[in-house]
CSV table of C-alpha atoms and ligand atoms in Angstrom, one decimal:
chain,number,residue,atom,x,y,z
A,1042,MET,CA,4.2,17.7,-22.1
A,1043,SER,CA,5.3,19.0,-18.6
A,1044,LYS,CA,6.7,16.6,-16.1
A,1045,ARG,CA,3.4,16.5,-14.1
A,1046,GLU,CA,0.9,16.3,-17.0
A,1047,HIS,CA,0.9,12.5,-17.2
A,1048,ARG,CA,1.0,12.0,-13.5
A,1049,ILE,CA,-1.3,9.3,-12.0
A,1050,THR,CA,-4.1,10.9,-9.9
A,1051,VAL,CA,-6.9,9.7,-7.7
A,1052,THR,CA,-9.2,10.2,-10.7
A,1053,THR,CA,-6.9,8.0,-12.9
A,1054,LEU,CA,-7.1,5.2,-10.3
A,1055,MET,CA,-10.9,5.4,-10.2
A,1056,GLY,CA,-11.0,5.3,-14.0
A,1057,MET,CA,-8.6,2.2,-14.0
A,1058,LYS,CA,-11.0,0.4,-11.6
A,1059,ALA,CA,-14.0,1.4,-13.7
A,1060,ASN,CA,-12.3,0.1,-16.9
A,1061,GLN,CA,-11.1,-3.1,-15.1
A,1062,GLN,CA,-7.4,-2.2,-15.7
A,1063,LYS,CA,-5.3,-3.6,-12.9
A,1064,ILE,CA,-3.2,-1.2,-10.8
A,1065,ALA,CA,0.4,-2.1,-10.1
A,1066,VAL,CA,1.7,-0.9,-6.7
A,1067,LEU,CA,5.1,-1.3,-5.0
A,1068,THR,CA,6.9,0.0,-2.0
A,1069,ALA,CA,10.0,2.2,-2.2
A,1070,TYR,CA,12.1,4.0,0.3
A,1071,ASP,CA,14.7,5.9,-1.7
A,1072,PHE,CA,15.3,8.0,-4.8
A,1073,SER,CA,17.1,5.4,-7.0
A,1074,PHE,CA,14.6,2.6,-6.6
A,1075,ALA,CA,11.7,5.1,-6.9
A,1076,ARG,CA,13.0,6.2,-10.3
A,1077,GLN,CA,13.3,2.5,-11.4
A,1078,LEU,CA,9.8,1.8,-10.3
A,1079,ASP,CA,8.5,4.9,-12.1
A,1080,GLN,CA,10.2,4.0,-15.3
A,1081,ALA,CA,8.9,0.4,-15.1
A,1082,GLY,CA,5.3,1.7,-15.1
A,1083,VAL,CA,4.4,1.2,-11.5
A,1084,ASP,CA,1.2,3.2,-11.0
A,1085,VAL,CA,1.4,3.8,-7.2
A,1086,VAL,CA,4.5,3.9,-5.1
A,1087,LEU,CA,4.0,3.4,-1.4
A,1088,VAL,CA,6.5,4.6,1.2
A,1089,GLY,CA,5.4,1.9,3.6
A,1090,ASP,CA,6.3,1.7,7.3
A,1091,SER,CA,7.6,-1.7,6.3
A,1092,LEU,CA,10.8,0.3,6.0
A,1093,GLY,CA,11.1,-0.3,9.7
A,1094,MET,CA,11.7,-4.0,9.0
A,1095,VAL,CA,13.3,-4.0,5.5
A,1096,VAL,CA,15.5,-0.9,5.8
A,1097,GLN,CA,16.0,-0.4,9.5
A,1098,GLY,CA,16.2,-4.1,10.5
A,1099,ARG,CA,13.6,-3.9,13.2
A,1100,GLU,CA,11.3,-6.7,14.2
A,1101,THR,CA,8.1,-4.8,13.6
A,1102,THR,CA,6.8,-1.5,12.1
A,1103,ILE,CA,6.0,-0.2,15.6
A,1104,PRO,CA,9.2,1.9,16.2
A,1105,VAL,CA,9.0,3.8,12.9
A,1106,THR,CA,8.7,7.6,13.5
A,1107,MET,CA,7.1,10.4,11.6
A,1108,ASP,CA,10.6,11.8,10.9
A,1109,ASP,CA,11.5,8.5,9.3
A,1110,MET,CA,8.4,8.6,7.1
A,1111,VAL,CA,8.9,12.2,6.1
A,1112,TYR,CA,12.6,11.6,5.3
A,1113,HIS,CA,12.0,8.5,3.1
A,1114,SER,CA,8.9,10.1,1.4
A,1115,ARG,CA,11.0,13.1,0.4
A,1116,LEU,CA,13.7,10.8,-1.1
A,1117,VAL,CA,11.1,8.8,-3.0
A,1118,GLU,CA,9.2,11.9,-4.2
A,1119,ARG,CA,12.4,13.1,-6.1
A,1120,GLY,CA,12.4,9.9,-8.1
A,1121,LEU,CA,8.8,10.0,-9.4
A,1122,GLU,CA,7.5,11.6,-12.5
A,1123,ARG,CA,4.4,9.5,-13.2
A,1124,ALA,CA,3.5,7.3,-10.2
A,1125,LEU,CA,1.2,8.5,-7.4
A,1126,LEU,CA,3.0,8.7,-4.1
A,1127,VAL,CA,1.3,7.3,-1.0
A,1128,ALA,CA,3.0,7.4,2.4
A,1129,ASP,CA,2.1,5.5,5.6
A,1130,LEU,CA,1.1,7.2,8.8
A,1131,PRO,CA,3.2,5.2,11.4
A,1132,PHE,CA,2.1,3.7,14.7
A,1133,MET,CA,0.7,6.3,17.1
A,1134,SER,CA,0.9,9.1,14.6
A,1135,TYR,CA,-2.9,9.1,14.2
A,1136,ALA,CA,-4.1,8.1,17.7
A,1137,THR,CA,-6.4,11.1,17.6
A,1138,SER,CA,-7.9,12.8,14.5
A,1139,GLU,CA,-6.0,16.0,15.4
A,1140,GLN,CA,-2.7,14.2,15.5
A,1141,ALA,CA,-3.6,12.5,12.1
A,1142,LEU,CA,-4.3,15.9,10.6
A,1143,THR,CA,-0.9,17.4,11.7
A,1144,ASN,CA,1.1,14.3,10.7
A,1145,ALA,CA,-0.7,13.7,7.4
A,1146,GLY,CA,-0.1,17.4,6.6
A,1147,ARG,CA,3.6,16.8,7.3
A,1148,LEU,CA,3.7,13.8,4.9
A,1149,MET,CA,2.2,16.0,2.2
A,1150,LYS,CA,4.0,19.3,2.8
A,1151,GLU,CA,7.4,17.9,3.8
A,1152,GLY,CA,7.4,14.4,2.2
A,1153,GLY,CA,5.6,15.2,-1.1
A,1154,ALA,CA,3.0,12.5,-0.5
A,1155,GLN,CA,-0.2,12.7,-2.6
A,1156,MET,CA,-2.1,10.4,-0.3
A,1157,VAL,CA,-1.6,9.0,3.2
A,1158,LYS,CA,-2.3,5.5,4.4
A,1159,LEU,CA,-3.6,4.4,7.8
A,1160,GLU,CA,-4.6,1.1,9.3
A,1161,GLY,CA,-8.0,0.5,10.9
A,1162,GLY,CA,-11.7,0.0,10.3
A,1163,ALA,CA,-14.8,1.9,11.4
A,1164,ASP,CA,-12.8,3.3,14.3
A,1165,GLN,CA,-11.0,5.4,11.8
A,1166,VAL,CA,-14.1,6.9,10.1
A,1167,GLU,CA,-13.9,10.2,12.1
A,1168,THR,CA,-10.2,10.6,11.2
A,1169,VAL,CA,-10.7,9.8,7.5
A,1170,THR,CA,-13.6,12.2,7.4
A,1171,LEU,CA,-11.5,15.0,8.9
A,1172,LEU,CA,-8.5,14.4,6.6
A,1173,VAL,CA,-10.6,14.3,3.5
A,1174,SER,CA,-12.4,17.5,4.5
A,1175,ARG,CA,-8.9,19.1,4.6
A,1176,ASN,CA,-8.1,17.8,1.1
A,1177,ILE,CA,-5.9,15.0,2.2
A,1178,PRO,CA,-6.6,11.8,0.2
A,1179,VAL,CA,-6.6,8.7,2.3
A,1180,CYS,CA,-5.8,5.0,1.6
A,1181,ALA,CA,-7.3,2.7,4.2
A,1182,HIS,CA,-5.8,-0.6,5.2
A,1183,LEU,CA,-7.8,-3.6,6.4
A,1184,GLY,CA,-7.1,-7.3,7.1
A,1185,LEU,CA,-3.7,-7.9,8.6
A,1186,GLN,CA,-2.7,-4.6,10.1
A,1187,PRO,CA,1.0,-4.9,11.1
A,1188,GLN,CA,0.8,-2.0,13.5
A,1189,SER,CA,-1.6,-4.2,15.6
A,1190,VAL,CA,0.8,-7.2,15.6
A,1191,HIS,CA,1.1,-7.3,19.4
A,1192,ARG,CA,-2.7,-7.2,19.9
A,1193,LEU,CA,-3.2,-9.8,17.1
A,1194,GLY,CA,-0.4,-12.1,18.5
A,1195,GLY,CA,1.4,-12.4,15.2
A,1196,TYR,CA,1.0,-12.0,11.4
A,1197,HIS,CA,-2.0,-14.1,10.6
A,1198,VAL,CA,-4.7,-14.2,7.8
A,1199,GLN,CA,-7.7,-12.1,8.9
A,1200,GLY,CA,-11.4,-12.5,8.2
A,1201,ARG,CA,-11.6,-16.3,8.2
A,1202,GLN,CA,-14.4,-16.4,10.7
A,1203,GLN,CA,-17.9,-15.3,9.5
A,1204,GLU,CA,-18.2,-12.6,12.1
A,1205,ALA,CA,-14.8,-11.1,11.3
A,1206,ALA,CA,-15.5,-11.3,7.6
A,1207,GLN,CA,-18.8,-9.4,8.0
A,1208,GLN,CA,-17.0,-6.8,10.1
A,1209,MET,CA,-14.4,-6.3,7.4
A,1210,VAL,CA,-17.1,-5.8,4.7
A,1211,ALA,CA,-18.8,-3.3,7.0
A,1212,ASP,CA,-15.5,-1.5,7.8
A,1213,ALA,CA,-14.7,-1.3,4.1
A,1214,ALA,CA,-18.0,0.3,3.3
A,1215,ALA,CA,-17.7,2.7,6.2
A,1216,LEU,CA,-14.3,3.8,5.1
A,1217,GLU,CA,-15.4,4.4,1.5
A,1218,SER,CA,-18.4,6.4,2.8
A,1219,ALA,CA,-16.0,8.5,4.9
A,1220,GLY,CA,-14.2,9.5,1.8
A,1221,ALA,CA,-11.2,7.0,1.5
A,1222,SER,CA,-9.8,7.0,-2.0
A,1223,MET,CA,-8.2,3.6,-2.0
A,1224,LEU,CA,-8.1,0.5,0.3
A,1225,VAL,CA,-5.3,-2.0,0.9
A,1226,LEU,CA,-6.4,-5.5,1.9
A,1227,GLU,CA,-3.6,-7.6,3.5
A,1228,CYS,CA,-3.8,-11.3,4.1
A,1229,VAL,CA,-7.5,-11.8,3.6
A,1230,PRO,CA,-9.2,-14.9,2.1
A,1231,ALA,CA,-9.5,-14.6,-1.6
A,1232,VAL,CA,-13.3,-14.9,-1.6
A,1233,LEU,CA,-13.8,-12.2,1.0
A,1234,ALA,CA,-11.4,-9.8,-0.8
A,1235,ALA,CA,-13.3,-10.4,-4.1
A,1236,GLU,CA,-16.6,-9.5,-2.3
A,1237,ILE,CA,-15.1,-6.3,-0.9
A,1238,SER,CA,-13.5,-5.3,-4.2
A,1239,ALA,CA,-16.8,-5.8,-6.1
A,1240,ALA,CA,-18.8,-3.9,-3.4
A,1241,LEU,CA,-16.6,-0.8,-3.4
A,1242,GLU,CA,-16.2,1.9,-6.1
A,1243,ILE,CA,-12.8,2.9,-4.9
A,1244,PRO,CA,-9.8,0.7,-6.0
A,1245,VAL,CA,-8.9,-2.2,-3.7
A,1246,ILE,CA,-5.3,-3.2,-3.7
A,1247,GLY,CA,-4.4,-6.7,-2.4
A,1248,ILE,CA,-1.4,-8.3,-0.8
A,1249,GLY,CA,-2.2,-11.9,0.0
A,1250,ALA,CA,-5.8,-11.1,-0.9
A,1251,GLY,CA,-6.3,-13.3,-4.0
A,1252,ILE,CA,-6.6,-12.5,-7.7
A,1253,GLU,CA,-9.8,-10.4,-7.8
A,1254,CYS,CA,-8.6,-7.2,-6.2
A,1255,ASP,CA,-8.3,-4.1,-8.5
A,1256,GLY,CA,-4.5,-4.0,-8.0
A,1257,GLN,CA,-1.6,-5.6,-6.2
A,1258,VAL,CA,1.1,-4.4,-3.9
A,1259,LEU,CA,4.3,-6.1,-2.8
A,1260,VAL,CA,7.2,-4.9,-0.6
A,1261,LEU,CA,10.0,-4.1,-3.1
A,1262,TYR,CA,12.6,-6.2,-1.3
A,1263,ASP,CA,10.3,-9.2,-1.3
A,1264,LEU,CA,10.0,-8.9,-5.1
A,1265,LEU,CA,13.8,-8.7,-5.4
A,1266,GLY,CA,14.2,-11.7,-3.1
A,1267,ILE,CA,16.4,-9.9,-0.6
A,1268,THR,CA,14.1,-10.0,2.5
A,1269,SER,CA,15.5,-12.1,5.3
A,1270,GLY,CA,13.4,-14.8,7.1
A,1271,ALA,CA,10.5,-16.9,6.0
A,1272,VAL,CA,8.9,-15.9,2.6
A,1273,PRO,CA,5.2,-15.4,2.9
A,1274,ARG,CA,2.9,-17.3,0.5
A,1275,PHE,CA,1.9,-14.2,-1.4
A,1276,VAL,CA,5.4,-13.2,-2.3
A,1277,LYS,CA,7.0,-13.9,-5.7
A,1278,ASN,CA,10.7,-13.2,-6.4
A,1279,PHE,CA,10.7,-11.5,-9.9
A,1280,LEU,CA,14.5,-11.2,-9.9
A,1281,GLN,CA,15.1,-15.0,-9.9
A,1282,ASP,CA,14.6,-15.3,-13.7
A,1283,THR,CA,16.7,-12.3,-14.7
A,1284,THR,CA,19.8,-10.4,-13.6
A,1285,SER,CA,18.4,-7.0,-14.1
A,1286,VAL,CA,16.4,-5.0,-11.5
A,1287,SER,CA,14.6,-3.0,-14.2
A,1288,THR,CA,13.6,-6.2,-16.0
A,1289,ALA,CA,12.2,-7.7,-12.8
A,1290,LEU,CA,10.2,-4.6,-12.1
A,1291,THR,CA,8.8,-4.5,-15.6
A,1292,ALA,CA,7.9,-8.2,-15.3
A,1293,TYR,CA,6.0,-7.5,-12.1
A,1294,VAL,CA,4.0,-4.6,-13.7
A,1295,ASP,CA,3.3,-6.8,-16.8
A,1296,ALA,CA,2.3,-9.8,-14.6
A,1297,VAL,CA,-0.1,-7.6,-12.5
A,1298,LYS,CA,-1.7,-5.9,-15.5
A,1299,SER,CA,-2.1,-9.2,-17.5
A,1300,ARG,CA,-3.5,-11.0,-14.4
A,1301,HIS,CA,-0.6,-13.5,-14.3
A,1302,PHE,CA,0.3,-12.3,-10.7
A,1303,PRO,CA,-1.0,-13.1,-8.2
A,1304,THR,CA,-2.3,-16.7,-8.8
A,1305,ILE,CA,-4.2,-19.0,-6.6
A,1306,GLU,CA,-0.8,-20.2,-5.2
A,1307,HIS,CA,-0.2,-16.7,-3.8
A,1308,SER,CA,-3.7,-16.6,-2.2
A,1309,PHE,CA,-5.3,-17.7,1.0
A,1310,LEU,CA,-8.6,-19.7,1.2
B,1066,LIG,O1,4.1,-0.9,5.0
B,1066,LIG,C1,3.9,-1.5,3.9
B,1066,LIG,O2,4.8,-1.7,3.1
B,1066,LIG,C2,2.5,-1.8,3.6
B,1066,LIG,C3,2.3,-2.8,2.4
B,1066,LIG,C4,2.7,-4.1,2.8
B,1066,LIG,C5,0.9,-2.7,2.0
B,1066,LIG,O3,1.6,-1.4,4.3
C-alpha cells in the first residue's frame, strides 16, 4: 500500500459521521509532534493559529501571519502519513473573498494543507462558496472565535442567550449549504452543540461543546499539561497518568473514540 492510500479524506470523515464513529482531532505545529499524532491514530491534525499563543508566547492569535501558518503547516505536513491536515487562515487573511482565495491557495500549495479553517458565520458564506468552487475544502468555526476576542471582550461561552443560539444554528446551516466540509464549535453549551451536530450532515468537532459532537479537538500543549495560565474547563491533561507522550496521545484518541472524553465535567450548560 502506498504512503497515501490509507490517508483520511473528506469522504472518510463524512463516512465516520454517518457511522457514528467519533473523530479525534489535535493541533500540531511541527514535524516531530505531527508524526507522534499520526502514529497515535489522530484522524485530523490542525495547524491552529493557537500557535501564536502556545508556540510564540503571544497573548492572542491576532498577530499570527500567513507566513507563520505556511511555515508551520509545511513542518507538520512532513510528519503525516494518515491524518488529514487542516490549517487555519489567520486574522485578516480572509477579510475579503479574494484575499481568502489567495491565502488558502498558499496554505494548500506551500503548506500542504488539505483543508483550511476560518472563523465566522453567515458573513463568511460568500468566501466559503468561492473557496469550495476552487476546490479548497473549508472547515468553519463557530462559537467562541478567538480572532474576535477584542470585539467579544474576552474568551467566553457563546450561544447562551436564545437569540444567539438561534443565530448559531442558522449560521451552521448556512455554512454547510455554502459547501463547508467540517465545523468546529468552540465553547458552546452542550445542548446547543448537540442540536447543531444532529442537524448537519458534515462532521461537527467540539472543544468545550459537550459530548454529542461528532469529534473532539484539543490544543496539543493543553493535552500535555504544558500550557501556562488558567486551565479551561474543557481541557484534560492526558500526560498526568503516564510518562510517555505517545501513550498520552493514544489515551486521548481511545478516550474520544470510546466516548470517555469529553464528559459532562468538560462541558458547559
Ligand atoms: O487555533 C486553534 O488551535 C483552534 C482550535 C482550538 C480549534 O482553532
